[in-house]
Coordinates of C-alpha atoms in Angstrom, one line a residue:
Chain A
M41 CA 34.3 -0.2 47.1
S42 CA 34.6 -4.2 47.9
V43 CA 34.0 -5.7 51.7
Q44 CA 36.2 -9.2 52.6
A45 CA 35.0 -11.4 54.9
N46 CA 35.6 -15.2 55.9
C47 CA 32.5 -17.3 54.8
P48 CA 30.8 -18.7 58.4
A49 CA 30.8 -22.6 57.0
C50 CA 34.2 -23.2 55.0
G51 CA 36.6 -20.1 56.5
A52 CA 37.5 -19.2 52.8
P53 CA 38.5 -15.6 52.4
V54 CA 34.5 -14.0 50.7
T55 CA 34.8 -10.9 48.5
F56 CA 31.6 -8.9 48.2
M57 CA 32.2 -7.1 44.3
W58 CA 29.9 -5.1 45.8
S59 CA 29.0 -3.0 49.0
S60 CA 25.5 -3.0 48.7
A61 CA 25.3 -6.5 48.6
V62 CA 23.1 -8.9 50.4
Q63 CA 23.7 -12.4 49.1
T64 CA 26.2 -14.4 47.7
A65 CA 27.5 -17.6 48.1
C66 CA 30.7 -18.6 49.2
P67 CA 32.5 -20.0 45.8
Y68 CA 34.4 -22.7 48.3
C69 CA 31.5 -24.6 49.3
K70 CA 28.4 -22.8 47.9
A71 CA 27.2 -22.2 51.1
I72 CA 24.0 -19.0 50.4
L73 CA 25.7 -15.7 52.2
V74 CA 23.2 -13.1 54.0
R75 CA 25.0 -9.5 55.7
H76 CA 24.0 -8.4 58.7
D77 CA 26.2 -5.3 58.3
V78 CA 28.7 -7.1 60.0
N79 CA 27.7 -10.4 59.9
I80 CA 27.7 -13.6 58.1
E81 CA 24.8 -15.8 57.9
N82 CA 25.2 -19.0 55.9
V83 CA 21.8 -19.7 55.1
G84 CA 22.1 -22.4 53.7
E85 CA 23.9 -24.8 50.0
V86 CA 23.1 -23.2 46.0
A87 CA 22.0 -25.3 43.8
D88 CA 23.7 -27.1 40.5
L89 CA 22.7 -24.2 38.2
P90 CA 21.2 -25.5 35.3
R91 CA 22.9 -25.7 31.7
D92 CA 22.0 -22.3 29.7
A93 CA 23.6 -20.5 27.0
S94 CA 23.6 -16.7 28.4
P95 CA 26.6 -15.4 26.4
I96 CA 26.9 -13.4 29.7
Q97 CA 29.0 -15.2 32.9
I98 CA 30.0 -13.2 36.3
L99 CA 32.9 -10.9 35.4
T100 CA 31.7 -9.9 31.9
E101 CA 31.9 -5.8 31.6
G102 CA 30.1 -3.6 29.9
I103 CA 28.4 -0.1 29.0
F104 CA 24.6 1.0 29.3
D105 CA 23.7 4.9 29.0
N106 CA 28.3 5.7 28.9
R107 CA 28.8 4.3 32.1
R108 CA 30.9 1.6 32.8
F109 CA 29.3 -1.9 34.4
M110 CA 30.4 -5.3 35.3
V111 CA 28.1 -8.9 36.0
I112 CA 28.2 -9.2 39.9
G113 CA 25.6 -11.9 39.9
R114 CA 22.6 -14.1 38.3
L115 CA 19.3 -15.3 39.2
V116 CA 17.8 -18.4 36.3
Y117 CA 14.3 -18.1 35.5
Q118 CA 12.1 -21.1 34.8
W119 CA 8.7 -20.6 33.5
E120 CA 6.4 -22.6 31.0
Q121 CA 8.4 -22.2 28.0
G122 CA 11.9 -22.1 28.8
G123 CA 13.8 -20.1 31.5
W124 CA 15.9 -15.9 31.5
N125 CA 19.0 -14.8 33.1
E126 CA 18.5 -11.7 35.7
W127 CA 21.9 -10.6 35.3
H128 CA 22.6 -8.5 38.2
I129 CA 25.1 -5.7 37.3
A130 CA 26.7 -2.9 39.5
F131 CA 28.0 0.6 37.5
D132 CA 30.9 3.0 39.1
D133 CA 29.1 5.2 41.0
G134 CA 27.8 2.1 42.9
R135 CA 24.4 1.9 41.7
S136 CA 23.3 -1.3 40.5
A137 CA 20.6 -2.8 37.7
W138 CA 19.4 -5.8 36.4
L139 CA 20.6 -7.2 32.2
S140 CA 17.6 -9.7 31.6
D141 CA 18.7 -12.3 28.8
A142 CA 16.0 -14.1 26.9
Q143 CA 17.5 -16.6 24.8
A144 CA 19.7 -13.8 23.5
E145 CA 16.8 -10.6 24.1
Y146 CA 18.5 -8.2 26.4
A147 CA 17.1 -5.2 28.5
V148 CA 18.4 -3.4 30.8
S149 CA 16.4 -2.4 34.0
F150 CA 16.5 -0.4 37.2
H151 CA 14.5 -0.6 40.3
V152 CA 12.7 2.5 41.3
A153 CA 9.6 4.0 43.1
P154 CA 6.7 3.7 40.8
Q155 CA 5.3 7.4 40.6
A156 CA 1.7 5.8 41.7
P157 CA 0.3 2.8 43.1
L158 CA 0.9 -0.2 40.9
P159 CA -2.0 -2.4 39.7
S160 CA -2.7 -5.6 41.7
I161 CA -2.1 -8.5 41.2
E162 CA -5.6 -9.8 39.5
Q163 CA -5.7 -6.8 38.0
A164 CA -2.4 -6.9 36.0
R165 CA -3.3 -8.1 32.3
R166 CA -2.7 -8.2 29.2
G167 CA -3.9 -4.2 27.5
L168 CA -3.4 -2.8 30.6
A169 CA -1.5 1.1 30.8
I170 CA 0.2 2.1 33.5
Q171 CA 1.6 5.5 33.5
W172 CA 5.8 6.3 34.1
G173 CA 7.6 9.6 33.6
G174 CA 4.4 11.1 31.2
L175 CA 4.3 8.3 29.6
N176 CA 2.5 5.1 29.0
Y177 CA 3.7 2.2 29.2
I178 CA 0.5 -1.2 27.9
I179 CA 1.8 -4.5 29.4
T180 CA 2.2 -6.9 26.8
H181 CA 2.8 -10.3 28.5
R182 CA 2.4 -11.3 32.2
T183 CA 4.8 -14.6 33.5
E184 CA 4.8 -16.7 36.1
A185 CA 7.9 -17.7 36.4
A186 CA 9.6 -19.7 39.2
Y187 CA 13.7 -19.0 40.4
V188 CA 16.0 -22.1 39.3
G189 CA 19.6 -20.5 41.0
F190 CA 21.1 -18.1 41.9
E191 CA 24.9 -17.2 41.8
G192 CA 27.4 -14.1 42.6
E193 CA 26.1 -11.0 44.8
L194 CA 22.1 -10.1 45.0
P195 CA 20.3 -6.8 45.8
F196 CA 18.5 -8.7 48.1
R197 CA 17.8 -12.1 49.6
T198 CA 16.5 -15.3 47.4
T199 CA 13.8 -16.8 49.6
S200 CA 13.2 -19.5 47.5
R201 CA 9.6 -18.6 46.1
S202 CA 8.4 -21.5 43.6
R203 CA 5.6 -18.5 42.0
M204 CA 6.4 -15.1 41.0
V205 CA 4.3 -13.5 38.6
F206 CA 5.5 -11.3 36.2
A207 CA 4.5 -8.1 33.9
D208 CA 5.9 -6.7 31.2
L209 CA 6.0 -3.3 30.3
R210 CA 6.7 -1.8 26.7
T211 CA 6.2 1.2 24.8
P212 CA 6.0 1.7 20.9
D213 CA 9.4 2.6 21.2
A214 CA 11.1 0.1 23.4
R215 CA 10.9 1.3 27.0
F216 CA 10.9 -1.8 28.6
G217 CA 9.7 -2.1 32.4
T218 CA 9.0 -5.0 34.7
I219 CA 6.6 -5.2 37.3
D220 CA 7.6 -7.6 40.5
Y221 CA 4.4 -9.2 42.4
S222 CA 6.5 -11.3 44.4
E223 CA 6.7 -8.9 46.7
T224 CA 3.9 -6.6 49.2
P225 CA 3.7 -3.9 48.0
P226 CA 5.0 -5.6 44.6
L227 CA 8.2 -3.5 43.0
L228 CA 9.4 -2.1 39.8
Y229 CA 11.6 -2.4 37.1
M230 CA 12.3 0.2 34.4
G231 CA 14.3 0.5 31.8
R232 CA 14.8 -0.2 28.7
Q233 CA 15.6 -3.3 25.6
V234 CA 19.0 -3.3 24.3
D235 CA 21.4 -4.1 21.3
F236 CA 24.0 -6.8 22.1
D237 CA 26.4 -4.5 20.1
E238 CA 25.6 -1.6 21.7
L239 CA 25.9 -3.0 25.7
K240 CA 30.0 -3.6 24.1
L241 CA 30.3 -6.4 26.5
R242 CA 34.1 -7.9 27.0
N243 CA 34.7 -11.4 28.5
L244 CA 31.8 -13.1 27.6
R245 CA 31.4 -16.6 27.7
M246 CA 33.0 -18.8 24.3
F247 CA 31.1 -21.3 21.9
E248 CA 32.4 -24.1 20.9
G249 CA 33.0 -23.8 16.9
W250 CA 32.1 -20.3 16.8
Chain B
M924 CA 32.9 -18.7 42.9
A925 CA 30.4 -21.2 40.5
T926 CA 30.8 -19.0 37.7
P927 CA 29.6 -21.8 34.7
A928 CA 32.5 -23.5 31.9
P929 CA 33.6 -20.5 29.8
V930 CA 33.6 -22.7 27.1
V931 CA 29.9 -23.6 25.9
K932 CA 29.7 -26.5 24.8
S933 CA 27.9 -28.2 22.0
R934 CA 26.5 -30.9 22.5
S935 CA 24.5 -33.7 20.3
L936 CA 21.8 -35.8 21.9
N937 CA 20.4 -39.8 20.7
C938 CA 16.7 -40.4 19.7
P939 CA 14.4 -41.8 22.3
N940 CA 12.1 -42.9 19.0
C941 CA 14.9 -44.2 17.1
G942 CA 18.2 -43.8 18.6
G943 CA 19.7 -42.2 16.2
V944 CA 22.3 -38.8 16.5
V945 CA 20.4 -35.4 16.9
E946 CA 23.3 -33.2 16.0
L947 CA 22.1 -29.6 18.7
R948 CA 23.3 -26.8 17.3
G949 CA 21.3 -24.0 19.7
F950 CA 23.1 -25.3 22.8
E951 CA 20.8 -24.5 25.5
H952 CA 18.4 -22.6 23.7
S953 CA 16.9 -25.3 22.3
R954 CA 13.4 -26.5 23.9
S955 CA 12.5 -29.1 20.0
A956 CA 14.8 -30.6 18.4
V957 CA 13.7 -33.1 15.0
C958 CA 14.8 -36.4 14.9
V959 CA 15.7 -36.1 10.6
Q960 CA 15.8 -40.1 11.0
C961 CA 12.4 -40.5 11.9
C962 CA 10.4 -36.8 12.4
T963 CA 10.1 -37.1 16.2
I964 CA 10.1 -34.0 18.1
I965 CA 11.8 -34.1 20.8
D966 CA 12.6 -31.3 24.2
P967 CA 16.4 -30.8 24.6
S968 CA 16.2 -29.8 27.4
T969 CA 14.5 -31.8 29.8
P970 CA 16.4 -35.3 31.3
E971 CA 14.6 -37.9 30.3
L972 CA 14.9 -36.9 26.6
K973 CA 10.3 -35.6 26.8
I974 CA 9.0 -36.7 23.3
I975 CA 6.8 -33.2 22.1
Q976 CA 5.5 -35.2 18.5
R977 CA 6.0 -37.6 15.7
F978 CA 4.5 -37.1 12.3
S979 CA 4.4 -38.5 9.0
E980 CA 7.3 -39.0 7.1
K981 CA 5.4 -38.0 4.3
L982 CA 5.4 -34.6 4.9
R983 CA 9.6 -33.7 4.6
V984 CA 10.5 -30.7 2.3
R985 CA 14.1 -30.0 1.7
P986 CA 15.0 -26.7 2.6
L987 CA 17.0 -24.6 0.1
I988 CA 19.2 -23.2 3.0
P989 CA 21.0 -27.3 4.1
L990 CA 21.1 -26.3 8.6
G991 CA 24.0 -26.0 10.1
T992 CA 25.0 -23.4 6.5
R993 CA 27.0 -20.7 8.4
G994 CA 26.7 -16.9 6.6
N995 CA 27.5 -13.6 7.1
W996 CA 24.8 -12.0 8.0
H997 CA 23.5 -8.6 9.0
G998 CA 27.0 -8.0 10.3
A999 CA 27.5 -11.4 12.3
P1000 CA 28.2 -14.9 11.1
H1001 CA 24.6 -16.9 12.3
E1002 CA 23.6 -20.4 10.8
A1003 CA 20.7 -21.7 10.1
I1004 CA 19.2 -24.6 12.5
G1005 CA 16.1 -24.4 12.2
F1006 CA 13.3 -24.7 9.1
Q1007 CA 9.1 -25.1 9.1
V1008 CA 7.1 -25.4 6.6
R1009 CA 3.7 -23.2 7.1
C1010 CA 0.4 -22.7 5.2
I1011 CA -2.8 -21.0 5.4
N1012 CA -6.2 -21.5 3.7
V1013 CA -7.7 -18.9 2.0
E1014 CA -11.0 -19.8 0.4
G1015 CA -10.0 -23.6 0.1
T1016 CA -6.4 -23.4 -1.6
E1017 CA -3.4 -23.2 0.3
Y1018 CA -0.6 -20.9 0.5
C1019 CA 2.5 -22.0 1.7
W1020 CA 6.0 -20.6 2.8
H1021 CA 8.8 -21.4 4.7
E1022 CA 10.7 -20.4 7.6
Y1023 CA 14.1 -20.4 8.4
L1024 CA 15.7 -19.5 12.1
L1025 CA 19.0 -18.4 12.1
F1026 CA 20.8 -18.3 15.1
N1027 CA 24.6 -16.3 16.9
P1028 CA 25.0 -17.8 20.0
Y1029 CA 25.5 -13.9 20.6
K1030 CA 22.8 -11.6 18.6
G1031 CA 19.9 -14.5 19.4
F1032 CA 17.6 -15.2 17.0
R1033 CA 16.5 -13.7 13.4
Y1034 CA 14.4 -15.8 10.8
L1035 CA 14.3 -15.6 7.0
S1036 CA 10.9 -16.3 5.1
Q1037 CA 10.9 -18.0 1.3
Y1038 CA 7.6 -17.6 -0.5
D1039 CA 7.0 -18.1 -4.5
G1040 CA 10.9 -16.6 -4.4
H1041 CA 11.0 -13.5 -2.5
W1042 CA 12.3 -13.4 1.0
N1043 CA 12.0 -11.9 4.5
D1044 CA 14.4 -11.0 6.7
I1045 CA 12.1 -11.1 10.0
T1046 CA 13.8 -10.2 13.1
T1047 CA 11.0 -9.5 16.7
I1048 CA 11.3 -5.5 17.6
R1049 CA 11.4 -3.9 20.3
G1050 CA 9.2 -1.3 21.0
L1051 CA 5.1 -2.5 20.9
P1052 CA 3.5 -1.0 17.5
T1053 CA 0.1 1.4 17.9
F1054 CA -3.0 0.7 16.4
T1055 CA -4.6 3.6 13.6
Q1056 CA -6.4 3.7 10.9
V1057 CA -5.6 4.2 7.1
S1058 CA -8.5 5.2 4.6
G1059 CA -10.7 3.5 7.5
R1060 CA -9.1 0.7 7.2
K1061 CA -6.6 -0.9 10.0
A1062 CA -3.4 -0.3 10.6
V1063 CA -0.2 0.0 12.7
E1064 CA 2.7 2.5 13.7
F1065 CA 5.5 1.3 14.4
G1066 CA 8.9 2.6 14.0
G1067 CA 7.6 6.0 12.3
R1068 CA 6.4 4.2 9.8
T1069 CA 3.0 3.4 8.9
F1070 CA 1.8 -0.2 7.5
R1071 CA -1.1 -0.5 6.2
H1072 CA -3.2 -4.2 7.3
F1073 CA -2.8 -7.4 4.2
Q1074 CA -4.0 -10.4 5.9
H1075 CA -5.9 -11.9 9.3
A1076 CA -4.9 -16.1 8.5
E1077 CA -4.7 -19.0 10.3
A1078 CA -1.1 -20.0 9.7
Q1079 CA -0.4 -23.9 10.1
T1080 CA 3.0 -25.7 11.1
K1081 CA 2.7 -28.9 8.3
F1082 CA 7.1 -29.6 9.5
V1083 CA 9.4 -29.0 11.0
M1084 CA 13.2 -29.3 11.5
G1085 CA 16.7 -28.1 13.2
E1086 CA 16.0 -26.9 16.4
F1087 CA 13.7 -24.3 17.9
P1088 CA 13.9 -22.0 21.4
W1089 CA 10.5 -23.3 21.5
A1090 CA 8.3 -26.2 22.0
V1091 CA 6.8 -26.6 17.5
R1092 CA 4.7 -29.3 16.9
V1093 CA 3.4 -30.2 13.2
G1094 CA -0.5 -28.9 13.4
E1095 CA -0.5 -26.5 15.7
K1096 CA -2.3 -23.0 14.1
N1097 CA -2.1 -19.8 15.6
V1098 CA -3.5 -16.1 13.7
V1099 CA -1.0 -14.2 12.7
D1100 CA -2.5 -10.2 11.1
D1101 CA -0.1 -8.5 8.5
Y1102 CA 0.9 -4.8 7.8
V1103 CA 2.8 -4.2 5.1
A1104 CA 5.1 -1.0 4.5
P1105 CA 7.4 -2.2 1.9
P1106 CA 9.7 -2.8 2.0
Y1107 CA 8.9 -3.5 6.0
S1108 CA 6.4 -5.8 7.1
L1109 CA 5.3 -6.0 10.4
S1110 CA 3.6 -9.7 11.9
A1111 CA 1.3 -9.9 14.8
E1112 CA 0.9 -13.9 16.0
M1113 CA -1.1 -14.4 18.6
A1114 CA 0.0 -17.0 21.1
G1115 CA -1.8 -18.1 24.5
G1116 CA -2.8 -14.7 24.9
E1117 CA -0.1 -12.2 23.9
I1118 CA 0.8 -10.9 21.3
N1119 CA 4.0 -10.8 19.8
W1120 CA 5.4 -9.2 17.0
S1121 CA 8.0 -9.2 14.5
Q1122 CA 9.5 -7.3 10.9
G1123 CA 10.7 -8.7 8.5
T1124 CA 12.2 -6.4 5.6
Y1125 CA 11.8 -7.8 1.8
V1126 CA 15.6 -9.3 0.4
T1127 CA 16.6 -10.9 -2.8
G1128 CA 17.1 -14.6 -2.6
A1129 CA 20.6 -12.8 -4.2
E1130 CA 21.8 -12.0 -1.2
I1131 CA 20.5 -14.4 0.8
W1132 CA 22.4 -17.4 -2.0
Q1133 CA 25.5 -14.7 -1.7
A1134 CA 25.8 -14.1 2.0
F1135 CA 24.9 -17.9 3.1
K1136 CA 27.1 -19.7 -0.1
I1137 CA 24.2 -21.4 -1.5
K1138 CA 24.9 -23.3 -4.5
G1139 CA 23.1 -22.5 -7.6
T1140 CA 20.4 -19.8 -7.9
P1141 CA 17.6 -18.7 -6.2
P1142 CA 14.5 -19.5 -7.2
T1143 CA 12.8 -17.5 -9.6
A1144 CA 10.4 -14.7 -7.4
R1145 CA 7.3 -15.0 -8.7
G1146 CA 4.4 -12.3 -9.0
V1147 CA 4.3 -9.5 -6.5
Y1148 CA 4.8 -9.8 -2.3
S1149 CA 3.0 -8.5 -0.1
S1150 CA 6.2 -6.6 1.3
Q1151 CA 7.9 -6.2 -2.4
P1152 CA 9.2 -2.2 -2.4
S1153 CA 7.4 -1.3 -5.9
P1154 CA 10.1 -0.7 -8.6
F1155 CA 8.0 2.3 -9.0
T1156 CA 8.0 3.7 -6.1
G1157 CA 8.6 7.5 -6.2
K1158 CA 9.1 7.0 -10.3
P1159 CA 5.5 8.4 -11.1
G1160 CA 6.2 11.9 -8.6
Q1161 CA 9.3 11.9 -11.0
A1162 CA 8.4 11.7 -14.1
W1163 CA 5.5 14.3 -13.6
R1164 CA 8.0 16.4 -12.0
M1165 CA 10.5 15.8 -15.4
A1166 CA 7.7 16.2 -17.6
L1167 CA 6.5 20.0 -15.6
L1168 CA 9.8 21.0 -15.7
L1169 CA 10.3 20.5 -19.4
L1170 CA 6.8 21.9 -19.9
C1171 CA 8.1 25.1 -18.4
G1172 CA 11.3 25.3 -20.3
W1173 CA 8.8 24.5 -23.3
A1174 CA 6.3 26.7 -22.4
A1175 CA 8.8 29.6 -21.6
L1176 CA 10.4 29.2 -25.3
L1177 CA 7.2 29.9 -26.3
F1178 CA 6.4 32.7 -24.2
F1179 CA 9.7 33.8 -26.1
F1180 CA 8.6 33.4 -29.8
V1181 CA 4.8 34.3 -29.2
I1182 CA 6.6 38.3 -27.6
S1183 CA 8.8 38.6 -30.3
A1184 CA 6.3 38.0 -33.2
G1185 CA 5.3 41.1 -35.1
N1186 CA 1.6 40.8 -35.2
D1187 CA 1.6 43.2 -37.1
L1188 CA -2.3 44.2 -38.9
A1189 CA -1.5 45.1 -42.4
F1190 CA -4.8 45.5 -43.2
S1191 CA -9.0 45.9 -42.0
A1192 CA -12.5 46.2 -43.7
N1193 CA -15.7 46.5 -43.1
H1194 CA -18.0 44.7 -46.1
H1195 CA -21.4 43.6 -46.4
F1196 CA -22.7 40.6 -48.1
S1197 CA -26.4 40.7 -49.2
P1198 CA -27.6 37.4 -50.6
A1199 CA -30.2 39.1 -52.8
Q1200 CA -27.2 40.5 -54.7
G1201 CA -25.9 37.2 -56.0
E1202 CA -21.9 36.1 -57.1
Q1203 CA -19.7 39.0 -54.8
S1204 CA -15.8 38.1 -55.9
F1205 CA -14.4 40.8 -55.2
V1206 CA -9.9 41.7 -54.7
T1207 CA -9.1 44.2 -51.8
P1208 CA -6.8 47.1 -51.9
V1209 CA -2.5 46.2 -52.8
F1210 CA -1.4 45.7 -48.7
E1211 CA 2.4 45.4 -47.9
L1212 CA 3.5 42.5 -46.3
D1213 CA 7.4 43.6 -45.0
G1214 CA 10.0 40.8 -44.3
G1215 CA 11.2 37.4 -45.4
N1216 CA 9.3 34.4 -45.5
K1217 CA 6.6 34.9 -41.8
N1218 CA 3.3 34.0 -41.6
V1219 CA 0.5 35.3 -42.9
E1220 CA -2.9 35.4 -40.8
V1221 CA -6.5 36.1 -42.3
E1222 CA -9.4 37.2 -39.6
L1223 CA -12.7 37.2 -39.7
R1224 CA -15.3 38.7 -37.7
T1225 CA -18.5 38.5 -38.7
D1226 CA -22.2 39.4 -36.9
L1227 CA -24.2 35.6 -38.3
D1228 CA -26.9 35.0 -36.4
N1229 CA -27.9 31.3 -36.9
S1230 CA -26.6 31.4 -40.2
W1231 CA -23.7 30.2 -42.0
A1232 CA -21.6 31.5 -44.2
Y1233 CA -18.7 30.5 -47.1
F1234 CA -15.6 31.9 -47.3
N1235 CA -13.4 31.7 -50.7
L1236 CA -10.5 33.3 -50.1
A1237 CA -7.2 34.1 -52.3
L1238 CA -3.7 35.4 -51.5
I1239 CA -2.5 36.5 -54.2
N1240 CA 1.1 38.4 -55.0
E1241 CA 0.5 41.5 -57.4
S1242 CA 3.7 41.0 -59.3
T1243 CA 3.8 37.4 -59.8
G1244 CA -0.1 36.6 -59.4
Q1245 CA 0.6 33.6 -57.7
G1246 CA -2.2 32.7 -54.6
F1247 CA -2.6 31.0 -51.8
D1248 CA -5.9 29.8 -52.2
F1249 CA -8.1 28.4 -49.3
G1250 CA -11.8 28.5 -47.9
R1251 CA -13.0 29.1 -44.1
E1252 CA -16.4 28.4 -43.1
V1253 CA -18.2 30.3 -40.5
S1254 CA -21.0 29.6 -38.6
Y1255 CA -23.4 30.3 -35.7
Y1256 CA -26.7 28.8 -33.6
H1257 CA -27.8 29.2 -30.8
G1258 CA -30.7 29.0 -28.9
V1259 CA -32.9 27.5 -26.0
D1260 CA -34.2 24.1 -25.5
S1261 CA -35.1 22.0 -22.1
D1262 CA -31.1 22.1 -21.3
G1263 CA -31.4 25.3 -21.5
S1264 CA -29.4 28.4 -24.0
W1265 CA -26.7 26.2 -26.4
S1266 CA -24.7 27.5 -29.0
E1267 CA -23.0 26.6 -32.2
G1268 CA -19.9 27.5 -33.5
S1269 CA -18.6 31.0 -33.5
R1270 CA -19.0 34.2 -35.5
S1271 CA -15.4 34.6 -36.2
D1272 CA -12.7 32.5 -38.0
S1273 CA -9.0 32.5 -39.0
A1274 CA -6.5 30.8 -40.9
T1275 CA -2.3 31.0 -41.2
I1276 CA -1.1 30.6 -43.7
P1277 CA 2.9 30.1 -43.3
R1278 CA 6.3 31.5 -45.0
V1279 CA 5.0 33.8 -47.2
A1280 CA 7.6 36.2 -48.7
G1281 CA 7.5 40.0 -48.4
G1282 CA 6.3 41.5 -51.0
R1283 CA 2.6 42.9 -52.1
Y1284 CA -0.6 41.2 -52.2
Y1285 CA -4.0 41.2 -52.3
L1286 CA -7.3 39.8 -51.3
R1287 CA -9.6 38.2 -53.5
I1288 CA -12.9 37.6 -51.5
E1289 CA -15.9 35.5 -52.5
P1290 CA -18.8 35.0 -49.1
E1291 CA -21.9 32.7 -49.2
M1292 CA -24.4 31.8 -47.7
E1293 CA -26.7 29.7 -45.9
A1294 CA -29.1 28.4 -49.1
T1295 CA -32.5 29.0 -46.8
A1296 CA -32.2 32.6 -46.0
S1297 CA -33.1 33.4 -48.2
T1298 CA -36.0 30.4 -49.4
F1299 CA -38.6 31.5 -46.8
G1300 CA -39.8 34.6 -48.6
Q1301 CA -38.5 36.8 -47.1
T1302 CA -36.2 39.5 -47.4
P1303 CA -32.8 38.0 -47.8
R1304 CA -31.0 39.4 -44.4
G1305 CA -27.6 39.1 -45.2
F1306 CA -24.4 40.2 -42.6
N1307 CA -21.6 41.9 -42.1
Y1308 CA -18.0 40.9 -41.4
T1309 CA -14.8 42.0 -41.2
V1310 CA -11.7 41.1 -42.7
N1311 CA -8.2 41.7 -41.2
V1312 CA -4.6 40.5 -42.6
K1313 CA -1.8 40.0 -39.9
R1314 CA 2.1 39.8 -40.5
D1315 CA 4.1 37.6 -38.8
V1316 CA 0.7 36.3 -35.7
P1317 CA 2.4 34.8 -32.5
S1318 CA 1.7 30.8 -33.3
T1319 CA 1.2 27.7 -30.7
W1320 CA -0.1 24.2 -32.6
L1321 CA 3.1 23.5 -31.6
F1322 CA 2.8 23.5 -28.2
W1323 CA -0.5 22.1 -28.2
L1324 CA 1.6 19.5 -30.5
I1325 CA 3.9 18.7 -28.5
L1326 CA 2.1 18.3 -25.1
P1327 CA 0.9 15.1 -25.0
F1328 CA 4.0 14.0 -25.7
L1329 CA 5.5 15.5 -22.4
I1330 CA 3.1 13.6 -20.5
I1331 CA 2.7 10.0 -21.7
P1332 CA 5.2 9.2 -19.7
P1333 CA 4.4 10.1 -16.9
I1334 CA 0.3 8.7 -17.0
I1335 CA 2.3 6.0 -18.5
T1336 CA 3.9 5.2 -15.4
S1337 CA 2.0 6.2 -13.3
I1338 CA -0.7 3.5 -15.0
R1339 CA 2.6 0.4 -14.1
A1340 CA 2.8 2.1 -10.0
A1341 CA -0.8 1.6 -9.4
S1342 CA -0.8 -1.8 -11.6
F1343 CA 1.7 -2.9 -8.8
E1344 CA 0.4 -2.1 -6.4
G1345 CA -3.2 -4.0 -8.1
R1346 CA -1.5 -7.4 -8.0
R1347 CA 0.3 -6.2 -4.4
W1348 CA -3.2 -5.7 -3.0
A1349 CA -4.8 -8.7 -4.8
E1350 CA -3.4 -10.9 -2.7
S1351 CA -4.4 -9.5 0.5
D1352 CA -7.7 -9.3 2.4
Y1353 CA -8.5 -6.3 0.6
A1354 CA -8.5 -8.0 -2.6
P1355 CA -11.7 -6.1 -4.9
S1356 CA -12.8 -9.4 -6.3
G1357 CA -12.4 -9.9 -2.5
G1358 CA -10.0 -12.4 -2.0
G1359 CA -6.4 -13.6 -2.9
D1360 CA -6.6 -14.2 -6.7
D1361 CA -5.0 -16.8 -8.5
E1362 CA -2.0 -16.1 -10.4

């Protein structure tokens, strides 16, 4: 499954744990590496990640809907009331998803193709309903955020986006979705909110005094 | 790989206002930390330790759960890291409650609220409540439960201590709508145009004192709290079912007695009474009353019409001469007035004598009639009547005697249950008086 390469910046061996990874960081020289088929391009240097208190880390393992996954990457977002993590998780079957951790509230979502055109960024207001899989999803939050860091393997290139708009979707039964307006057309992620215990996470970070 | 340190260190900071040490318990989650020495709210996430607010030290309130206390709560250790006092103003009266922020680095945050000794365990909810109506009032459906709207109010933060994962400010106001389905409650807080929902579960102070090993005893709960489970939940139904069961059993028992009663006609005779004849005492032929001590019913059926009659009766044992004396009035009136036709009384009556020994008996009958019936110069009209003597008649008086004793308990339980609900809703927007009471 994993792919071996050498860092074009420092020559150190770089392992892509997930065969579909597009971007990673050299663990030695912190170069941002983007994969083009067989070539690997150095596109810059990763910034230091802000200190955070997520219990999850790269290589944390867990179970979602009876399928094992491993955390292979992370995007860190900042918005006016704080930050949150989108952990990139890869399942045994090669699929990947996002495990979001916002102040220890967790949700898992998958990138999906919209079944109908998504509302435009201007239309995406609280209370708007969106159909998905025969269910009504309501936009409950609209958040403006920016990347403040990334680590590990990602399914796309993180180009610098200072301002991104997200619309969070909810249903009465804890299904969860996000419309990501950082691309055109917008991206849709669908999943559900999960309980910490339900994920049976292993290889977690430790907290001093706990 | 640039993985974070596997152990997250706790840290402390120096208050940029007074230089005092502020220990952080919420790691990097904290967006506000209060310096207890000088009542300054600091943003620990900023490198320069930005001061969010300074507030008056006169506002200090001592939390019942000291910050830093850890307890095993919902299957995991949780630490009290934040405390705030929030108040609503209802018609000029301030009602304040305390909120404790509980933290576990893996499971996140939850809250405990305390008002007048009533506690609620609160978490944010997954999923979205849907709006509905119950008897014309606002309500929400969530998790298979219907929560009835209780109160709409503006909550103002009056004091803060410890840490919070958002920027707190004393004086900040939020519009809150509370919904209840005891022991659960839902709160919708408006913040920045968005609704944040949380669900509370009523808990006792004793549970908290035990979990967090707090010294002393929790404050006594006063009054009835909006989401307090009623001690009468299901009780009226239970009481009514029990009463119905007893009633059925009692009725079945009586039915058995009724069908097993002999109900034999021992004597029957038709007579005519004419007032013109004056005193008309007479005795009936002797009849046999069989068996042991059983009851005897003497029934009088008349054809009285807008008139009354009085019967002096005696049931006399032929051999001993001992008798049972009794009197019976029969009156029957009817007519038509502005309300329509009416009637009063009955043409027949009966008397039951309990425990009459078997033997040979006769009746002495002395009828009297309404005097006026013979004073208007008309020919006095008499009346016809039948006397029936029945042996061992079924009696149901015991049933009616017991009935109230069976239905009083469920009535009392129902009244008490309704009174509890009344006290609950007296604090709501839907109080009959139109505001909170002053209990």
